[in-house]
XYZ file of C-alpha atoms in Angstrom:
496
model
C 85.975 109.427 74.003
C 84.970 109.281 69.767
C 84.952 113.161 68.660
C 81.316 113.073 68.752
C 80.474 111.850 72.071
C 83.878 114.944 73.051
C 80.895 117.627 70.942
C 78.070 116.599 72.271
C 78.699 116.188 76.128
C 81.111 119.652 75.666
C 77.108 121.457 74.004
C 75.266 120.151 76.817
C 78.205 120.948 79.576
C 77.833 118.924 81.560
C 78.444 114.291 81.458
C 80.016 112.194 84.200
C 78.408 111.458 87.454
C 75.887 113.493 87.425
C 74.194 111.988 83.733
C 74.130 108.188 86.375
C 72.115 109.701 88.934
C 68.207 109.289 88.792
C 66.742 112.429 89.259
C 65.044 110.805 93.265
C 67.730 110.603 94.314
C 69.146 114.353 93.145
C 66.318 115.547 95.523
C 66.941 112.804 98.251
C 66.957 114.701 101.647
C 69.065 112.662 104.248
C 67.324 111.045 106.762
C 69.165 110.844 109.742
C 71.835 113.248 110.987
C 74.811 111.996 111.253
C 76.722 110.011 108.742
C 74.347 110.803 104.795
C 75.717 111.794 101.995
C 74.009 115.075 101.909
C 72.573 115.177 97.402
C 70.448 117.743 97.502
C 70.690 119.340 94.613
C 72.499 122.573 94.793
C 72.944 125.309 91.721
C 76.734 126.424 91.341
C 76.813 130.432 89.356
C 78.646 133.676 88.107
C 80.557 135.302 86.690
C 84.044 135.994 85.099
C 85.479 138.382 83.798
C 88.457 140.558 83.924
C 88.036 144.641 84.251
C 83.427 144.553 83.488
C 83.837 142.684 81.064
C 82.136 138.942 81.316
C 85.444 135.850 79.568
C 83.336 133.170 77.472
C 84.848 129.462 77.453
C 85.931 128.886 80.470
C 85.888 126.007 81.649
C 83.733 125.987 85.058
C 83.564 122.802 87.698
C 82.411 121.600 90.953
C 85.295 118.900 90.502
C 82.327 116.349 89.406
C 81.613 118.114 85.635
C 82.233 120.622 83.883
C 80.264 123.569 81.800
C 81.953 126.860 79.946
C 80.962 129.763 80.871
C 78.412 131.651 77.921
C 79.355 134.505 75.617
C 77.913 136.563 78.522
C 81.202 135.307 81.264
C 78.649 133.753 83.527
C 77.669 130.132 84.538
C 75.784 127.671 85.734
C 76.655 124.568 86.905
C 74.033 121.857 88.955
C 75.255 120.137 91.771
C 74.789 118.948 94.863
C 75.864 118.858 98.677
C 78.639 116.505 98.253
C 80.956 119.455 96.072
C 83.240 120.988 98.634
C 84.708 123.919 95.994
C 83.444 125.860 92.524
C 86.756 126.548 90.515
C 88.028 127.526 86.734
C 90.416 126.298 84.214
C 91.975 129.680 84.215
C 92.192 130.287 80.328
C 95.277 131.126 78.647
C 96.332 135.360 78.667
C 95.670 136.009 81.679
C 97.629 136.294 85.262
C 96.757 133.318 87.794
C 94.815 134.925 90.143
C 97.446 134.174 93.521
C 98.090 134.938 97.314
C 101.599 135.554 98.469
C 102.405 133.402 95.798
C 100.136 130.158 96.043
C 97.416 129.518 93.408
C 93.804 130.825 93.763
C 91.655 129.901 91.482
C 88.837 127.824 93.484
C 85.882 128.599 95.965
C 85.151 127.126 98.838
C 81.236 125.922 98.587
C 79.392 126.921 102.289
C 77.239 123.832 102.898
C 73.067 124.475 103.225
C 72.459 126.436 100.974
C 70.561 125.882 97.144
C 71.601 128.554 95.736
C 75.433 129.707 95.156
C 76.959 132.457 94.500
C 80.767 132.748 92.749
C 82.739 135.400 90.065
C 85.528 134.987 89.502
C 87.808 137.981 88.534
C 90.255 137.685 86.167
C 93.227 140.360 85.225
C 94.270 140.340 81.546
C 98.246 139.905 80.530
C 100.009 141.873 79.250
C 102.130 140.396 77.788
C 102.294 137.382 75.147
C 102.843 133.763 77.301
C 102.401 131.187 74.623
C 106.741 132.534 76.568
C 106.520 131.267 79.583
C 109.087 129.815 82.162
C 107.950 127.331 85.197
C 109.745 125.898 88.373
C 109.219 121.590 89.311
C 109.827 121.669 92.822
C 109.716 118.502 94.363
C 109.386 117.206 97.807
C 110.659 120.031 100.011
C 108.888 117.066 102.423
C 110.316 119.404 105.522
C 110.077 117.260 108.952
C 110.793 120.181 111.319
C 112.058 123.917 111.928
C 115.763 123.024 110.903
C 114.275 121.620 108.022
C 112.979 125.045 107.252
C 115.928 126.807 107.689
C 117.303 125.275 105.136
C 115.051 125.401 102.397
C 114.517 129.129 103.371
C 118.645 130.182 103.154
C 119.593 127.323 100.064
C 116.280 126.699 98.174
C 114.449 130.108 98.361
C 117.378 132.079 97.230
C 118.278 129.631 94.774
C 114.852 130.211 92.969
C 114.939 133.260 93.459
C 118.267 133.939 91.553
C 116.892 131.411 88.906
C 113.957 133.878 88.404
C 116.173 136.922 88.347
C 118.143 135.180 85.892
C 115.688 136.194 83.219
C 114.054 138.973 81.175
C 111.619 140.875 83.905
C 108.511 140.717 81.926
C 109.255 136.599 81.380
C 106.110 135.092 82.767
C 107.239 132.511 85.683
C 105.263 129.986 87.422
C 106.689 127.561 90.536
C 104.142 123.993 90.703
C 105.129 122.143 94.143
C 105.427 118.482 93.086
C 103.731 117.223 96.615
C 105.003 115.829 99.555
C 105.498 119.820 100.709
C 105.314 119.030 104.527
C 106.439 115.890 106.079
C 103.015 114.587 107.602
C 103.733 117.872 109.903
C 100.947 120.180 109.618
C 101.466 122.805 111.292
C 104.451 123.384 108.254
C 102.599 123.717 106.101
C 103.060 127.994 106.800
C 106.172 128.049 106.977
C 105.768 126.375 102.914
C 103.670 128.651 101.384
C 106.031 131.567 103.665
C 109.414 130.006 101.724
C 106.995 129.778 98.179
C 105.553 134.226 98.800
C 109.287 134.801 99.300
C 110.026 132.830 95.561
C 107.669 135.994 94.135
C 106.279 133.908 91.541
C 103.203 131.933 92.306
C 102.237 127.776 92.584
C 100.128 125.577 91.737
C 99.941 122.432 94.458
C 100.656 118.853 94.581
C 99.402 116.710 96.770
C 101.668 113.570 98.094
C 101.561 110.756 100.208
C 103.238 112.788 103.181
C 100.750 115.741 103.646
C 97.483 113.863 103.428
C 95.741 113.488 106.532
C 97.114 109.485 108.049
C 93.628 109.196 110.368
C 91.715 109.402 107.813
C 89.216 106.366 107.582
C 88.912 106.216 103.893
C 90.641 107.878 100.465
C 88.213 110.161 100.928
C 89.303 111.963 103.749
C 92.749 111.530 103.924
C 93.625 115.161 101.575
C 91.018 117.069 104.291
C 94.091 119.514 105.763
C 95.870 120.117 102.432
C 92.172 121.305 100.912
C 92.326 123.156 103.320
C 95.960 125.478 102.698
C 95.670 125.155 98.729
C 91.925 124.238 97.072
C 91.113 121.135 95.272
C 93.288 118.153 94.320
C 92.873 118.010 91.192
C 92.617 120.758 88.100
C 93.630 122.326 84.860
C 94.877 125.683 83.338
C 96.599 127.314 80.786
C 98.451 129.684 79.713
C 99.792 130.059 76.130
C 99.914 127.020 74.015
C 100.200 124.489 77.100
C 97.377 122.611 78.390
C 98.088 122.017 82.601
C 96.364 119.988 84.403
C 97.160 118.742 88.045
C 96.805 114.569 89.111
C 96.141 113.644 93.004
C 97.668 109.840 92.055
C 98.198 108.897 96.193
C 94.489 106.531 97.083
C 95.400 106.138 100.869
C 94.675 102.417 102.302
C 92.896 103.638 105.777
C 95.683 103.378 107.389
C 99.582 105.294 108.741
C 101.604 105.510 105.761
C 99.835 103.314 103.525
C 99.199 103.631 100.028
C 98.684 103.385 96.898
C 99.368 105.020 93.333
C 95.875 104.758 91.803
C 94.336 107.610 89.960
C 90.569 107.583 91.484
C 87.256 107.009 88.911
C 85.765 110.381 89.722
C 89.029 112.487 88.813
C 89.155 109.748 85.436
C 85.555 111.384 84.760
C 86.181 114.592 85.594
C 89.593 113.969 83.604
C 87.733 113.131 79.657
C 85.794 116.651 80.199
C 88.739 118.640 80.956
C 89.851 116.663 77.141
C 87.546 116.831 75.599
C 88.399 121.460 75.469
C 91.652 120.732 74.741
C 91.687 119.937 70.467
C 93.804 116.462 69.649
C 97.876 117.291 68.813
C 97.714 119.820 72.235
C 100.588 119.941 74.438
C 99.552 118.943 77.848
C 102.061 119.942 80.916
C 100.351 116.984 83.731
C 101.206 116.929 87.617
C 101.677 114.333 89.800
C 103.133 113.979 93.180
C 104.028 110.222 92.327
C 105.536 109.087 88.983
C 103.246 107.421 86.692
C 105.850 104.872 86.119
C 110.088 104.739 86.161
C 113.343 102.532 85.496
C 113.469 101.165 89.609
C 112.152 97.539 89.698
C 114.213 97.483 85.627
C 117.619 98.216 87.848
C 116.729 96.461 90.518
C 116.981 93.304 88.457
C 113.234 92.412 90.055
C 109.351 92.179 88.462
C 107.162 95.269 87.825
C 105.046 96.205 91.063
C 101.339 97.289 92.234
C 102.746 99.406 95.067
C 103.630 103.171 96.336
C 106.344 103.277 93.917
C 103.988 103.776 90.675
C 100.273 104.148 89.282
C 98.723 100.741 89.389
C 95.858 102.344 86.698
C 98.367 104.373 84.509
C 97.468 102.474 80.930
C 93.900 103.546 81.520
C 95.312 107.564 81.596
C 98.241 106.858 78.948
C 95.069 105.842 77.200
C 93.512 109.299 77.915
C 96.410 111.130 76.658
C 96.769 109.763 74.078
C 96.123 112.120 71.248
C 98.569 114.409 72.926
C 102.451 115.640 73.597
C 102.039 115.373 77.068
C 104.872 115.664 79.996
C 104.528 114.811 82.561
C 106.386 115.703 85.684
C 106.877 113.348 88.895
C 108.728 113.064 92.567
C 108.502 110.985 95.001
C 111.407 108.926 94.247
C 114.017 111.089 95.580
C 115.355 110.349 92.608
C 115.688 111.773 89.075
C 114.769 109.554 85.793
C 113.036 110.580 82.778
C 111.828 107.848 80.031
C 109.633 108.848 76.829
C 107.646 106.212 75.202
C 105.957 108.215 71.774
C 104.317 111.612 72.400
C 104.347 111.090 76.467
C 107.946 112.069 78.552
C 107.904 111.666 82.494
C 110.239 114.188 83.614
C 110.546 111.751 87.718
C 112.834 115.105 89.137
C 115.520 114.919 92.374
C 114.082 116.775 95.203
C 114.016 119.788 96.906
C 115.347 118.052 100.259
C 117.502 116.228 98.504
C 117.832 112.874 100.404
C 115.109 114.117 103.015
C 117.740 117.196 103.940
C 121.278 115.504 105.295
C 122.960 115.588 102.465
C 124.498 117.629 99.208
C 122.646 114.919 97.179
C 119.753 112.454 95.949
C 120.637 108.095 97.076
C 121.071 108.020 92.853
C 123.408 110.491 93.395
C 121.772 113.851 91.710
C 123.002 116.549 93.829
C 119.566 118.015 95.855
C 117.256 121.372 92.738
C 114.463 121.354 90.764
C 113.043 121.171 87.458
C 113.259 123.793 84.640
C 111.733 124.047 82.295
C 111.961 126.722 79.171
C 108.348 126.931 77.066
C 108.033 128.594 73.300
C 104.909 127.926 72.385
C 103.921 123.821 71.547
C 108.456 123.628 72.285
C 109.154 123.068 75.600
C 113.133 122.930 76.663
C 114.408 121.879 79.978
C 117.060 121.848 82.322
C 117.866 120.051 86.003
C 119.070 122.970 88.656
C 120.812 122.566 91.155
C 120.290 123.974 94.238
C 123.858 126.135 94.675
C 125.598 125.113 91.320
C 125.754 127.458 87.608
C 122.928 126.134 86.070
C 126.208 124.995 83.620
C 126.361 122.391 85.927
C 125.164 119.034 84.649
C 127.390 116.273 85.617
C 130.297 115.289 87.823
C 133.273 113.005 87.110
C 134.663 110.173 89.567
C 138.184 109.385 89.413
C 139.654 105.691 88.994
C 138.721 103.538 91.511
C 135.569 106.015 93.368
C 133.176 102.771 91.465
C 135.207 100.479 93.775
C 132.864 97.405 90.919
C 134.932 98.724 88.332
C 138.634 100.262 89.633
C 140.569 101.128 86.450
C 137.668 103.291 85.470
C 136.564 106.789 85.483
C 133.138 106.989 85.891
C 130.767 109.996 85.225
C 126.932 110.958 86.479
C 124.914 113.021 84.694
C 121.802 112.748 86.324
C 119.323 114.815 83.684
C 119.922 112.004 81.293
C 117.710 110.676 78.952
C 117.762 108.715 75.639
C 118.551 111.482 73.088
C 121.976 112.554 75.137
C 125.487 111.878 74.095
C 128.412 111.436 76.084
C 131.807 112.269 74.805
C 134.912 111.134 76.755
C 139.322 113.183 76.064
C 141.762 111.722 77.081
C 144.928 114.499 76.439
C 142.801 116.545 74.226
C 142.149 113.427 71.889
C 137.953 112.636 71.432
C 138.379 108.770 72.710
C 134.625 107.922 72.243
C 131.234 107.385 73.884
C 131.148 106.349 77.533
C 129.733 103.215 78.289
C 126.888 103.275 80.178
C 125.249 101.500 83.282
C 122.636 100.949 85.415
C 125.049 101.483 88.880
C 126.070 103.665 91.694
C 126.719 106.570 92.356
C 129.884 106.352 94.736
C 129.328 109.835 96.482
C 125.945 108.219 97.384
C 127.435 105.423 98.782
C 129.858 106.815 100.627
C 127.266 109.185 102.544
C 124.160 106.249 102.573
C 125.389 103.195 102.871
C 125.321 100.742 105.742
C 123.146 101.311 108.660
C 124.585 104.115 110.597
C 124.253 106.352 107.455
C 123.614 108.954 106.876
C 122.920 110.610 111.149
C 119.968 112.048 110.590
C 117.718 109.503 108.643
C 119.405 106.220 109.747
C 117.047 104.869 106.427
C 118.168 106.747 103.568
C 120.684 104.404 101.462
C 121.818 104.754 97.334
C 119.860 103.920 95.015
C 120.879 102.698 90.927
C 120.654 104.724 89.116
C 120.290 105.354 84.577
C 122.879 107.429 84.155
C 126.324 106.822 85.289
C 129.086 106.224 81.910
C 132.182 104.779 82.631
C 135.911 104.515 80.291
C 139.135 103.214 80.817
C 141.895 105.586 79.748
C 145.626 104.626 79.707
C 147.950 104.346 82.838
C 149.795 107.164 81.273
C 146.396 110.157 80.567
C 146.544 112.908 82.489
C 143.714 114.904 81.820
C 140.353 113.195 81.402
C 137.705 115.136 79.918
C 133.766 114.172 79.490
C 131.482 116.048 77.938
C 127.708 115.128 76.959
C 125.625 116.911 74.754
C 120.975 117.452 75.744
C 118.849 116.857 73.227
C 119.069 120.423 72.470
C 122.729 120.352 72.111
C 123.395 122.328 74.699
C 127.454 121.581 76.164
C 128.257 120.683 79.649
C 131.672 119.379 80.312
C 133.821 118.617 82.754
C 137.314 117.193 83.482
C 140.190 115.768 85.966
């Protein structure tokens, strides 16, 4: 989209499908009572204000088109009967509206009214929000009350302690990166209770296990999720960062059948959303299914279109090209970072580890979550393992643990990316960089390999990863130390 076109659309206040719908259709009344799409005109109006004063320039959307509030904070949005919500992109400088920890930036639309009025009230922040932090909880994925107990007794206290470790006035929010439950929708209440206890507001992403498997198409697959958490795609702002959430799980109409795919409706909406974001800005985009990972390459297989990555990701990347972008994703139950140009994807290890069967994911990453510290447009991050100090960023294995490399020690540096440096010392003497190889984590092999392991979920298997490192010590070596330096200069050491 050219800047001139963006400016035109911004001034016009509407874009997308409404521009292409003939007026005769917009005024059409359904002929029959059942199965017809309601395209009758609906006018959405209201005010966005703080302490009685209107806030201008706030994007308001029905999920189809976007308008900005005027100088008095008022908005008028021409919509139709298909719209389910009216919602705002919370501007920088204001607290996130929330209800018991769940972000509440939307209003469900009642049906049958030609004019629907909804106001939004925001609280002005007393602190500078350019400095803030956020955490990414990928795949809590609870199947039973036992899983809920583990989330409540392990993950919640860990996040509570992390929040307390930061200055009291630092703004922190959470992103629930999908698969909040594992098809058991009654456990959404437990997820909400857990989030409420963390003390920070959470924005939520729909995952493949949060979908209605009885729906006949993708359009109806998010009905239950929407009742619990609101829209499945939206944006918000904090400080200098523009945050976007998309639904990239496309349901194929049969239980457990889906692909990674972003619909045209969302891309049209995103086109409008980005029209209000200055080129060069930093964007944090959250999805459930990763747009891309190295899994197929690691397994020696050609790239495929399916449930593992987003089929139309290249179209998304084109839209994001003018910005600096961090993509947050989950779904895979392994940790994987890739970077190309101004896009970096952080595919997170999971809150539930290997589906609450043990302390690590299939690639050896401990159960845990991503922590991101923001200062202006600068973002730094680390992986926080549940129950372990934040300084724990690697695990060393003695000789013989990796059966294919009997004479070598190995180290798993789970949040590694190409800008890390991993070196080793033998008896205090620096020996240089360790050899980087695609391999299995030996503890994951021990816990999960074979048809009878693990007992709780036998489908769990170890997965090849890109963050294993190897070195061959002398036969008489007494102490080996591995020193890993991340891209920010933080040094993590472990010894055997």
